[in-house]
Amino acid sequence: MTEQPMATTTTMMEIKVEVIARETIKPSSPTPHHLKTFKLSLIDQFAPASYTPLVLYYATCGGSSYEERTQLLKNSLSQILTRYYPLAGRIKDPLFVDCNDDGVDYIETRVNCPISSILKQPKSELQNHFIPIKFKESGSGSLLLIQASFFEYGGMAIGIYTNHKLADAASFTTFLKAWAATASGFPDVVSPDFTAPSIFPARDDFQTLPSQVYEKPPQKVAVRRYVFNASKLHALKAEAANARVQQPTRVEAVMALLWKCAMDASRSRLGLASTNPRRPSILVISADMRPRLVPPLPESSFGNIGRPLVVHADDESENEMNLSNLVSSIRESKLELSKNCGVSEICGLLMELGKLQMRGGEVDMYTHTSWSRMPLYKADFGWGKPTWATIGHIEVPNVVVLSPSRDGEGIEAWVTLIEEDMAFFECNKDLLDFATINPSALNSLY
């Protein structure tokens, strides 16, 4: 179904985004009858009722025309949906997806500025102009929405919005990789593995449990972007090392630093002196279980196949909360992860997290997710790799998302906190010693 160009426009900071076309893209071949019902897994049941946003910016497009690019995107999307057929279906029940080939929403927009206006000094609130958020709210029920935005002088962005009930970040990027490979004409595209629901079967008695819903908080949320380059990461890892963890990973070191700075900000806002007991804090890390299961699942496994890794910091000793000790706490929790991957353990943990969330202001809870090893910069649809790959605007506080830098050696971090905490966080000397605040995404380093 193709609609006529629409007159809808969005204006912010003199940037106008006009919707020029909208289509429903369906699989190029009908889904076989025996695959029409896709069962969700236990972990899918607990997944948040939200969408995962990603924007890929291409400053140059190899000389290909607008018509060539948009036709290639639509044709390859239709082809890859035959393999990722649940994405073209609809969630009709808490326990399954109806793979009815209703299709995915595909939107094209025209932007009234060059792409450099967005990339020179990235702003979080501008990212949502290039993600089809308002079309998700239109009631089509699409589990995947794509927005192709065309800038003046040839640059473009591809915004991808995927329902978290069906796919975690690893599944999301596996689909992206397969779509780009199809567009580029590679014959050996890996098909998704759909065995996760048989390993973690959904439970009928959990149907009435509410999913996690990320509601907009009453406080204003501030969003900041930080980049850790290779040399700063090396120095940070050295600072975080200790007798128990002599070689911390880049992600462990960055997560520990950002967690420590967030805890310090919370204490400063509340006026807690260093002699007072530390406010309880919990770090929840989304951990991929694919390589940790026995036997391990392939990278192509589709669905939500992760579990939260919960790290506590509630010791009254100030020394216990230093960087190296926080790294040790994260490492110790990771080592316990492979021992607790069973269905009963995951159920218990998810229920425990729900209770912790109910405690509200009694404890500070932070959620960290790492995309730093995901091949976001390999998404070449035939006109080159992305100039910048980033998440959409986040309006939930106490969230950190790590992603790779373009050179693969650094880490980019988006951090959200309530405004009062961010005022202290962004002035933290420990943070500023290692991170660069919002550098240009056009810089060759990234």
Short mmCIF file of C-alpha atoms in Angstrom, two decimals:
data_model
loop_
_atom_site.label_atom_id
_atom_site.label_comp_id
_atom_site.label_asym_id
_atom_site.label_seq_id
_atom_site.Cartn_x
_atom_site.Cartn_y
_atom_site.Cartn_z
CA MET A 1 0.00 0.00 0.00
CA THR A 2 1.44 3.36 -1.09
CA GLU A 3 0.07 6.66 0.18
CA GLN A 4 0.34 10.06 -1.40
CA PRO A 5 2.98 12.46 -0.01
CA MET A 6 1.88 13.94 3.28
CA ALA A 7 2.19 17.55 4.38
CA THR A 8 3.25 16.69 7.91
CA THR A 9 6.24 18.69 9.11
CA THR A 10 8.21 18.85 12.32
CA THR A 11 10.15 21.97 13.20
CA MET A 12 12.87 22.31 15.82
CA MET A 13 15.93 24.55 15.85
CA GLU A 14 15.13 25.55 12.24
CA ILE A 15 15.26 21.92 11.11
CA LYS A 16 12.21 20.77 9.17
CA VAL A 17 11.41 17.15 8.43
CA GLU A 18 8.65 16.59 5.87
CA VAL A 19 7.02 13.21 5.32
CA ILE A 20 6.89 12.62 1.56
CA ALA A 21 5.77 8.97 1.39
CA ARG A 22 4.61 6.06 3.49
CA GLU A 23 4.28 2.41 2.53
CA THR A 24 3.64 -0.96 4.10
CA ILE A 25 6.43 -3.37 3.11
CA LYS A 26 5.43 -7.04 3.17
CA PRO A 27 7.56 -10.18 2.80
CA SER A 28 8.38 -10.95 -0.83
CA SER A 29 7.04 -14.50 -0.30
CA PRO A 30 4.09 -15.52 1.91
CA THR A 31 4.94 -17.08 5.24
CA PRO A 32 4.20 -20.84 5.14
CA HIS A 33 1.12 -21.95 7.06
CA HIS A 34 3.11 -24.01 9.59
CA LEU A 35 5.06 -20.86 10.58
CA LYS A 36 2.04 -18.59 11.02
CA THR A 37 2.17 -18.73 14.81
CA PHE A 38 5.40 -17.65 16.51
CA LYS A 39 5.52 -18.38 20.22
CA LEU A 40 7.12 -15.84 22.52
CA SER A 41 9.57 -16.96 25.18
CA LEU A 42 9.45 -16.49 28.93
CA ILE A 43 11.94 -13.63 28.65
CA ASP A 44 9.86 -12.04 25.87
CA GLN A 45 6.94 -12.01 28.32
CA PHE A 46 8.93 -9.85 30.74
CA ALA A 47 10.43 -7.61 28.04
CA PRO A 48 9.39 -3.96 28.19
CA ALA A 49 6.47 -2.85 26.04
CA SER A 50 8.66 -0.37 24.20
CA TYR A 51 10.57 0.05 20.96
CA THR A 52 14.35 0.05 20.46
CA PRO A 53 15.53 3.05 18.40
CA LEU A 54 18.61 3.26 16.20
CA VAL A 55 19.68 5.86 13.63
CA LEU A 56 22.35 5.27 10.99
CA TYR A 57 23.72 8.40 9.31
CA TYR A 58 25.42 8.26 5.91
CA ALA A 59 27.21 11.52 5.09
CA THR A 60 28.01 10.28 1.58
CA CYS A 61 26.09 7.78 -0.49
CA GLY A 62 28.54 6.77 -3.21
CA GLY A 63 26.88 8.78 -5.94
CA SER A 64 23.66 6.73 -5.96
CA SER A 65 20.45 8.64 -6.59
CA TYR A 66 17.52 9.05 -4.21
CA GLU A 67 15.40 6.75 -6.38
CA GLU A 68 18.07 4.03 -6.45
CA ARG A 69 18.56 4.09 -2.69
CA THR A 70 14.90 4.04 -1.71
CA GLN A 71 14.06 1.27 -4.18
CA LEU A 72 16.99 -0.81 -2.96
CA LEU A 73 15.96 -0.35 0.68
CA LYS A 74 12.36 -1.39 0.03
CA ASN A 75 13.18 -4.38 -2.19
CA SER A 76 15.82 -5.77 0.16
CA LEU A 77 13.57 -5.19 3.19
CA SER A 78 10.81 -7.19 1.51
CA GLN A 79 13.26 -10.00 0.76
CA ILE A 80 14.77 -10.22 4.26
CA LEU A 81 11.33 -10.24 5.89
CA THR A 82 10.78 -13.70 4.42
CA ARG A 83 13.50 -14.90 6.82
CA TYR A 84 12.55 -12.58 9.72
CA TYR A 85 8.84 -13.19 9.19
CA PRO A 86 7.74 -12.52 12.83
CA LEU A 87 8.71 -8.86 12.33
CA ALA A 88 6.04 -8.58 9.63
CA GLY A 89 3.36 -9.99 11.96
CA ARG A 90 1.32 -8.61 14.85
CA ILE A 91 1.21 -9.43 18.56
CA LYS A 92 -2.31 -10.75 19.05
CA ASP A 93 -1.85 -12.43 22.42
CA PRO A 94 0.63 -12.19 25.33
CA LEU A 95 2.05 -15.56 24.29
CA PHE A 96 2.47 -15.42 20.52
CA VAL A 97 2.89 -13.38 17.35
CA ASP A 98 0.46 -13.86 14.47
CA CYS A 99 2.80 -14.06 11.46
CA ASN A 100 0.14 -12.78 9.09
CA ASP A 101 2.45 -10.83 6.74
CA ASP A 102 0.72 -7.54 7.56
CA GLY A 103 4.12 -5.96 6.97
CA VAL A 104 6.24 -3.16 8.41
CA ASP A 105 5.85 0.59 8.13
CA TYR A 106 8.27 2.35 5.80
CA ILE A 107 8.37 6.15 5.83
CA GLU A 108 10.37 8.57 3.68
CA THR A 109 11.12 12.13 4.75
CA ARG A 110 12.89 15.15 3.32
CA VAL A 111 15.10 17.27 5.61
CA ASN A 112 15.72 20.94 4.87
CA CYS A 113 19.40 20.99 5.85
CA PRO A 114 22.66 19.16 5.10
CA ILE A 115 23.49 16.15 7.24
CA SER A 116 26.50 18.01 8.67
CA SER A 117 24.06 20.24 10.60
CA ILE A 118 23.06 17.18 12.62
CA LEU A 119 26.46 15.51 12.94
CA LYS A 120 28.65 18.51 13.71
CA GLN A 121 27.25 18.88 17.23
CA PRO A 122 24.87 15.97 17.90
CA LYS A 123 21.82 16.68 20.03
CA SER A 124 19.84 13.87 21.59
CA GLU A 125 16.47 15.55 21.14
CA LEU A 126 17.03 15.86 17.38
CA GLN A 127 17.49 12.12 16.87
CA ASN A 128 13.79 11.41 17.22
CA HIS A 129 13.10 13.41 14.05
CA PHE A 130 14.72 10.52 12.18
CA ILE A 131 12.91 7.67 13.97
CA PRO A 132 9.26 6.86 13.05
CA ILE A 133 7.94 7.33 16.60
CA LYS A 134 4.68 9.10 15.73
CA PHE A 135 3.81 6.38 13.20
CA LYS A 136 4.15 3.72 15.91
CA GLU A 137 1.42 5.61 17.77
CA SER A 138 -0.87 5.59 14.71
CA GLY A 139 -2.28 2.20 15.66
CA SER A 140 -1.00 -0.01 12.83
CA GLY A 141 0.55 -2.40 15.34
CA SER A 142 3.70 -2.75 13.25
CA LEU A 143 6.53 -4.49 15.10
CA LEU A 144 9.16 -2.84 12.92
CA LEU A 145 9.15 0.69 11.52
CA ILE A 146 11.72 2.16 9.14
CA GLN A 147 12.28 5.81 8.30
CA ALA A 148 14.55 6.88 5.45
CA SER A 149 15.43 10.59 5.72
CA PHE A 150 17.06 12.42 2.83
CA PHE A 151 19.13 15.53 3.52
CA GLU A 152 20.17 18.34 1.26
CA TYR A 153 23.29 17.65 -0.81
CA GLY A 154 22.91 13.88 -0.72
CA GLY A 155 23.31 12.58 2.84
CA MET A 156 20.72 10.27 4.39
CA ALA A 157 19.70 8.61 7.64
CA ILE A 158 17.98 5.29 8.26
CA GLY A 159 15.93 5.18 11.45
CA ILE A 160 14.93 1.75 12.74
CA TYR A 161 12.34 1.18 15.46
CA THR A 162 11.89 -2.41 16.68
CA ASN A 163 9.42 -3.77 19.23
CA HIS A 164 11.36 -4.99 22.29
CA LYS A 165 8.75 -7.68 22.96
CA LEU A 166 10.11 -9.53 19.97
CA ALA A 167 13.81 -8.72 19.82
CA ASP A 168 16.68 -7.66 22.06
CA ALA A 169 19.57 -5.49 20.87
CA ALA A 170 21.56 -8.49 19.60
CA SER A 171 18.60 -9.72 17.53
CA PHE A 172 18.01 -6.20 16.31
CA THR A 173 21.56 -5.84 15.01
CA THR A 174 21.55 -9.36 13.51
CA PHE A 175 18.50 -8.35 11.48
CA LEU A 176 20.21 -5.11 10.46
CA LYS A 177 23.30 -7.00 9.32
CA ALA A 178 21.19 -9.42 7.27
CA TRP A 179 19.16 -6.61 5.70
CA ALA A 180 22.30 -4.70 4.68
CA ALA A 181 23.88 -7.88 3.27
CA THR A 182 20.75 -8.55 1.21
CA ALA A 183 20.79 -5.00 -0.14
CA SER A 184 24.46 -5.36 -1.06
CA GLY A 185 23.79 -8.58 -2.94
CA PHE A 186 25.69 -11.00 -0.67
CA PRO A 187 24.37 -14.51 -1.33
CA ASP A 188 25.20 -16.11 2.03
CA VAL A 189 22.86 -14.27 4.39
CA VAL A 190 22.55 -16.09 7.71
CA SER A 191 18.98 -16.99 8.64
CA PRO A 192 17.76 -16.33 12.19
CA ASP A 193 17.59 -19.13 14.74
CA PHE A 194 14.16 -19.30 16.41
CA THR A 195 14.81 -21.97 19.07
CA ALA A 196 14.84 -19.66 22.14
CA PRO A 197 11.12 -20.12 22.98
CA SER A 198 11.66 -23.88 23.25
CA ILE A 199 14.52 -23.33 25.73
CA PHE A 200 12.66 -20.70 27.74
CA PRO A 201 8.98 -21.54 27.17
CA ALA A 202 6.41 -18.91 28.06
CA ARG A 203 4.20 -19.52 31.09
CA ASP A 204 0.43 -19.16 31.02
CA ASP A 205 0.35 -18.15 34.69
CA PHE A 206 2.45 -15.08 33.86
CA GLN A 207 0.00 -13.73 31.31
CA THR A 208 -1.52 -11.30 33.79
CA LEU A 209 1.80 -9.87 34.92
CA PRO A 210 2.31 -6.35 33.60
CA SER A 211 5.25 -5.81 31.28
CA GLN A 212 7.83 -3.24 32.11
CA VAL A 213 6.49 0.07 30.86
CA TYR A 214 8.83 3.01 30.68
CA GLU A 215 6.66 5.97 31.54
CA LYS A 216 7.82 9.55 31.27
CA PRO A 217 8.90 10.59 34.78
CA PRO A 218 7.57 13.71 36.53
CA GLN A 219 11.08 15.20 36.75
CA LYS A 220 12.83 16.63 33.73
CA VAL A 221 15.41 14.26 32.28
CA ALA A 222 18.76 15.47 30.97
CA VAL A 223 20.66 13.50 28.30
CA ARG A 224 24.39 13.78 27.67
CA ARG A 225 26.79 12.10 25.24
CA TYR A 226 30.37 11.19 26.17
CA VAL A 227 33.07 9.54 24.08
CA PHE A 228 36.01 7.57 25.49
CA ASN A 229 38.81 7.24 22.92
CA ALA A 230 41.35 4.40 22.89
CA SER A 231 44.06 6.17 24.89
CA LYS A 232 41.61 7.31 27.58
CA LEU A 233 40.17 3.80 27.83
CA HIS A 234 43.65 2.42 28.34
CA ALA A 235 44.25 4.90 31.18
CA LEU A 236 40.84 4.21 32.71
CA LYS A 237 41.42 0.45 32.71
CA ALA A 238 44.76 0.99 34.47
CA GLU A 239 43.03 3.17 37.06
CA ALA A 240 40.32 0.56 37.65
CA ALA A 241 42.64 -2.45 37.91
CA ASN A 242 43.20 -4.12 41.29
CA ALA A 243 44.39 -7.37 42.78
CA ARG A 244 41.05 -9.09 42.16
CA VAL A 245 40.59 -7.78 38.59
CA GLN A 246 44.00 -7.16 37.09
CA GLN A 247 42.70 -6.73 33.53
CA PRO A 248 39.27 -5.08 33.55
CA THR A 249 37.50 -4.88 30.22
CA ARG A 250 36.75 -1.55 28.58
CA VAL A 251 33.04 -1.96 29.30
CA GLU A 252 33.60 -2.89 32.95
CA ALA A 253 35.77 0.18 33.47
CA VAL A 254 33.38 2.59 31.74
CA MET A 255 30.30 1.21 33.50
CA ALA A 256 32.00 1.41 36.89
CA LEU A 257 33.08 5.01 36.28
CA LEU A 258 29.65 6.16 35.11
CA TRP A 259 27.94 4.35 37.98
CA LYS A 260 30.30 5.92 40.53
CA CYS A 261 29.76 9.41 39.10
CA ALA A 262 25.97 8.91 39.12
CA MET A 263 26.06 7.77 42.77
CA ASP A 264 28.19 10.79 43.69
CA ALA A 265 25.69 13.06 41.93
CA SER A 266 22.75 11.54 43.79
CA ARG A 267 24.51 12.01 47.13
CA SER A 268 25.37 15.61 46.30
CA ARG A 269 21.77 16.39 45.37
CA LEU A 270 20.52 14.87 48.62
CA GLY A 271 23.18 16.69 50.66
CA LEU A 272 24.72 13.53 52.07
CA ALA A 273 28.13 14.14 53.62
CA SER A 274 30.92 11.66 53.06
CA THR A 275 30.67 10.64 56.71
CA ASN A 276 27.04 9.56 56.29
CA PRO A 277 26.04 6.05 55.25
CA ARG A 278 26.01 5.72 51.48
CA ARG A 279 22.63 5.61 49.82
CA PRO A 280 21.86 2.08 48.50
CA SER A 281 22.45 1.79 44.77
CA ILE A 282 21.83 -0.99 42.27
CA LEU A 283 23.32 -1.39 38.83
CA VAL A 284 21.30 -3.53 36.41
CA ILE A 285 23.26 -4.68 33.35
CA SER A 286 21.60 -6.38 30.41
CA ALA A 287 23.67 -9.53 29.79
CA ASP A 288 23.52 -11.64 26.62
CA MET A 289 23.04 -15.33 27.48
CA ARG A 290 23.70 -16.76 24.01
CA PRO A 291 27.37 -17.65 24.64
CA ARG A 292 26.75 -18.61 28.28
CA LEU A 293 24.16 -21.33 27.80
CA VAL A 294 25.15 -25.00 27.58
CA PRO A 295 25.29 -25.63 24.72
CA PRO A 296 25.65 -22.01 23.61
CA LEU A 297 23.15 -20.50 21.20
CA PRO A 298 24.36 -19.05 17.90
CA GLU A 299 24.72 -15.29 17.45
CA SER A 300 21.80 -15.47 15.02
CA SER A 301 19.40 -16.57 17.78
CA PHE A 302 16.38 -14.30 17.60
CA GLY A 303 14.32 -12.97 20.49
CA ASN A 304 15.05 -11.66 23.96
CA ILE A 305 17.87 -13.92 25.11
CA GLY A 306 19.38 -11.96 27.92
CA ARG A 307 18.95 -11.62 31.63
CA PRO A 308 19.61 -8.79 34.02
CA LEU A 309 22.86 -8.82 35.93
CA VAL A 310 22.27 -7.12 39.29
CA VAL A 311 25.15 -5.47 41.13
CA HIS A 312 24.64 -3.98 44.59
CA ALA A 313 26.48 -1.04 46.14
CA ASP A 314 25.10 -0.50 49.63
CA ASP A 315 28.18 -0.75 51.81
CA GLU A 316 28.52 2.12 54.29
CA SER A 317 32.26 2.44 53.72
CA GLU A 318 33.21 5.20 51.27
CA ASN A 319 36.32 3.24 50.29
CA GLU A 320 34.21 0.28 49.21
CA MET A 321 32.63 2.45 46.51
CA ASN A 322 35.83 3.46 44.72
CA LEU A 323 36.35 2.68 41.04
CA SER A 324 38.40 -0.51 41.41
CA ASN A 325 35.99 -2.02 43.93
CA LEU A 326 33.01 -1.29 41.73
CA VAL A 327 34.80 -3.03 38.85
CA SER A 328 35.37 -6.02 41.13
CA SER A 329 31.68 -6.12 42.05
CA ILE A 330 30.70 -6.07 38.38
CA ARG A 331 33.18 -8.84 37.53
CA GLU A 332 32.04 -11.04 40.42
CA SER A 333 28.41 -10.71 39.34
CA LYS A 334 29.37 -11.66 35.78
CA LEU A 335 31.16 -14.79 36.99
CA GLU A 336 27.98 -15.91 38.74
CA LEU A 337 25.92 -15.34 35.63
CA SER A 338 26.56 -18.68 33.90
CA LYS A 339 25.47 -20.54 37.04
CA ASN A 340 22.03 -18.94 37.06
CA CYS A 341 20.64 -19.21 33.54
CA GLY A 342 17.80 -21.64 34.28
CA VAL A 343 14.12 -20.79 33.92
CA SER A 344 13.44 -20.74 37.68
CA GLU A 345 16.46 -18.51 38.36
CA ILE A 346 15.44 -16.06 35.64
CA CYS A 347 11.85 -15.94 36.91
CA GLY A 348 13.03 -15.27 40.44
CA LEU A 349 15.41 -12.55 39.34
CA LEU A 350 12.83 -10.76 37.21
CA MET A 351 10.33 -10.84 40.05
CA GLU A 352 13.00 -9.48 42.41
CA LEU A 353 13.69 -6.60 40.06
CA GLY A 354 10.01 -5.77 39.97
CA LYS A 355 9.99 -5.54 43.77
CA LEU A 356 13.10 -3.34 43.74
CA GLN A 357 11.41 -0.96 41.30
CA MET A 358 8.49 -0.71 43.71
CA ARG A 359 10.84 0.64 46.39
CA GLY A 360 11.03 3.87 44.44
CA GLY A 361 13.02 6.57 46.21
CA GLU A 362 14.56 4.23 48.77
CA VAL A 363 17.25 3.06 46.40
CA ASP A 364 18.97 4.43 43.28
CA MET A 365 18.65 2.01 40.38
CA TYR A 366 20.68 2.44 37.19
CA THR A 367 20.32 0.43 33.98
CA HIS A 368 23.33 -0.03 31.71
CA THR A 369 23.30 -1.66 28.28
CA SER A 370 26.32 -2.23 26.09
CA TRP A 371 26.12 -2.33 22.30
CA SER A 372 29.87 -1.77 22.10
CA ARG A 373 30.60 -5.10 20.36
CA MET A 374 27.73 -4.92 17.92
CA PRO A 375 28.62 -4.38 14.24
CA LEU A 376 26.61 -1.19 13.78
CA TYR A 377 29.23 0.37 11.52
CA LYS A 378 29.17 -2.58 9.11
CA ALA A 379 25.66 -1.75 7.91
CA ASP A 380 26.60 -1.11 4.29
CA PHE A 381 23.53 -1.13 2.03
CA GLY A 382 25.60 -0.55 -1.08
CA TRP A 383 26.68 3.07 -0.66
CA GLY A 384 29.23 2.72 2.14
CA LYS A 385 29.34 2.30 5.89
CA PRO A 386 27.62 4.67 8.32
CA THR A 387 29.31 7.90 9.33
CA TRP A 388 27.59 7.68 12.70
CA ALA A 389 25.39 5.06 14.39
CA THR A 390 23.48 6.16 17.47
CA ILE A 391 20.44 5.48 19.63
CA GLY A 392 17.36 7.65 19.65
CA HIS A 393 16.43 10.15 22.33
CA ILE A 394 15.81 8.54 25.74
CA GLU A 395 13.35 10.10 28.19
CA VAL A 396 13.86 7.63 31.05
CA PRO A 397 16.34 8.63 33.80
CA ASN A 398 19.25 6.57 35.14
CA VAL A 399 19.98 4.84 31.83
CA VAL A 400 23.35 4.36 30.10
CA VAL A 401 23.74 2.93 26.60
CA LEU A 402 27.26 2.19 25.35
CA SER A 403 27.95 1.86 21.64
CA PRO A 404 31.10 1.51 19.53
CA SER A 405 32.96 4.44 18.02
CA ARG A 406 33.39 4.39 14.26
CA ASP A 407 37.05 3.35 14.46
CA GLY A 408 36.11 0.42 16.72
CA GLU A 409 38.63 1.46 19.36
CA GLY A 410 36.53 3.80 21.47
CA ILE A 411 33.20 3.75 23.29
CA GLU A 412 30.35 6.23 23.06
CA ALA A 413 28.05 6.62 26.07
CA TRP A 414 24.62 8.20 26.23
CA VAL A 415 23.70 8.99 29.84
CA THR A 416 20.31 10.04 31.22
CA LEU A 417 19.69 11.44 34.70
CA ILE A 418 17.17 13.77 36.25
CA GLU A 419 18.31 17.35 35.69
CA GLU A 420 19.26 17.91 39.33
CA ASP A 421 21.63 14.92 39.29
CA MET A 422 23.05 15.77 35.87
CA ALA A 423 24.11 19.20 37.14
CA PHE A 424 26.54 17.45 39.50
CA PHE A 425 27.36 14.51 37.21
CA GLU A 426 28.63 16.54 34.25
CA CYS A 427 31.06 18.49 36.47
CA ASN A 428 32.64 15.38 38.00
CA LYS A 429 36.40 15.62 37.56
CA ASP A 430 36.81 11.84 37.48
CA LEU A 431 34.50 11.71 34.48
CA LEU A 432 36.06 14.65 32.66
CA ASP A 433 39.54 13.16 33.08
CA PHE A 434 38.59 10.28 30.79
CA ALA A 435 35.65 11.34 28.59
CA THR A 436 35.15 13.93 25.86
CA ILE A 437 31.81 15.72 25.99
CA ASN A 438 29.79 15.41 22.79
CA PRO A 439 32.48 15.64 20.10
CA SER A 440 31.54 16.05 16.46
CA ALA A 441 30.29 12.84 14.83
CA LEU A 442 32.06 13.98 11.67
CA ASN A 443 35.46 13.57 13.35
CA SER A 444 37.43 10.83 11.60
CA LEU A 445 38.10 9.18 14.98
CA TYR A 446 34.46 8.21 15.27
#
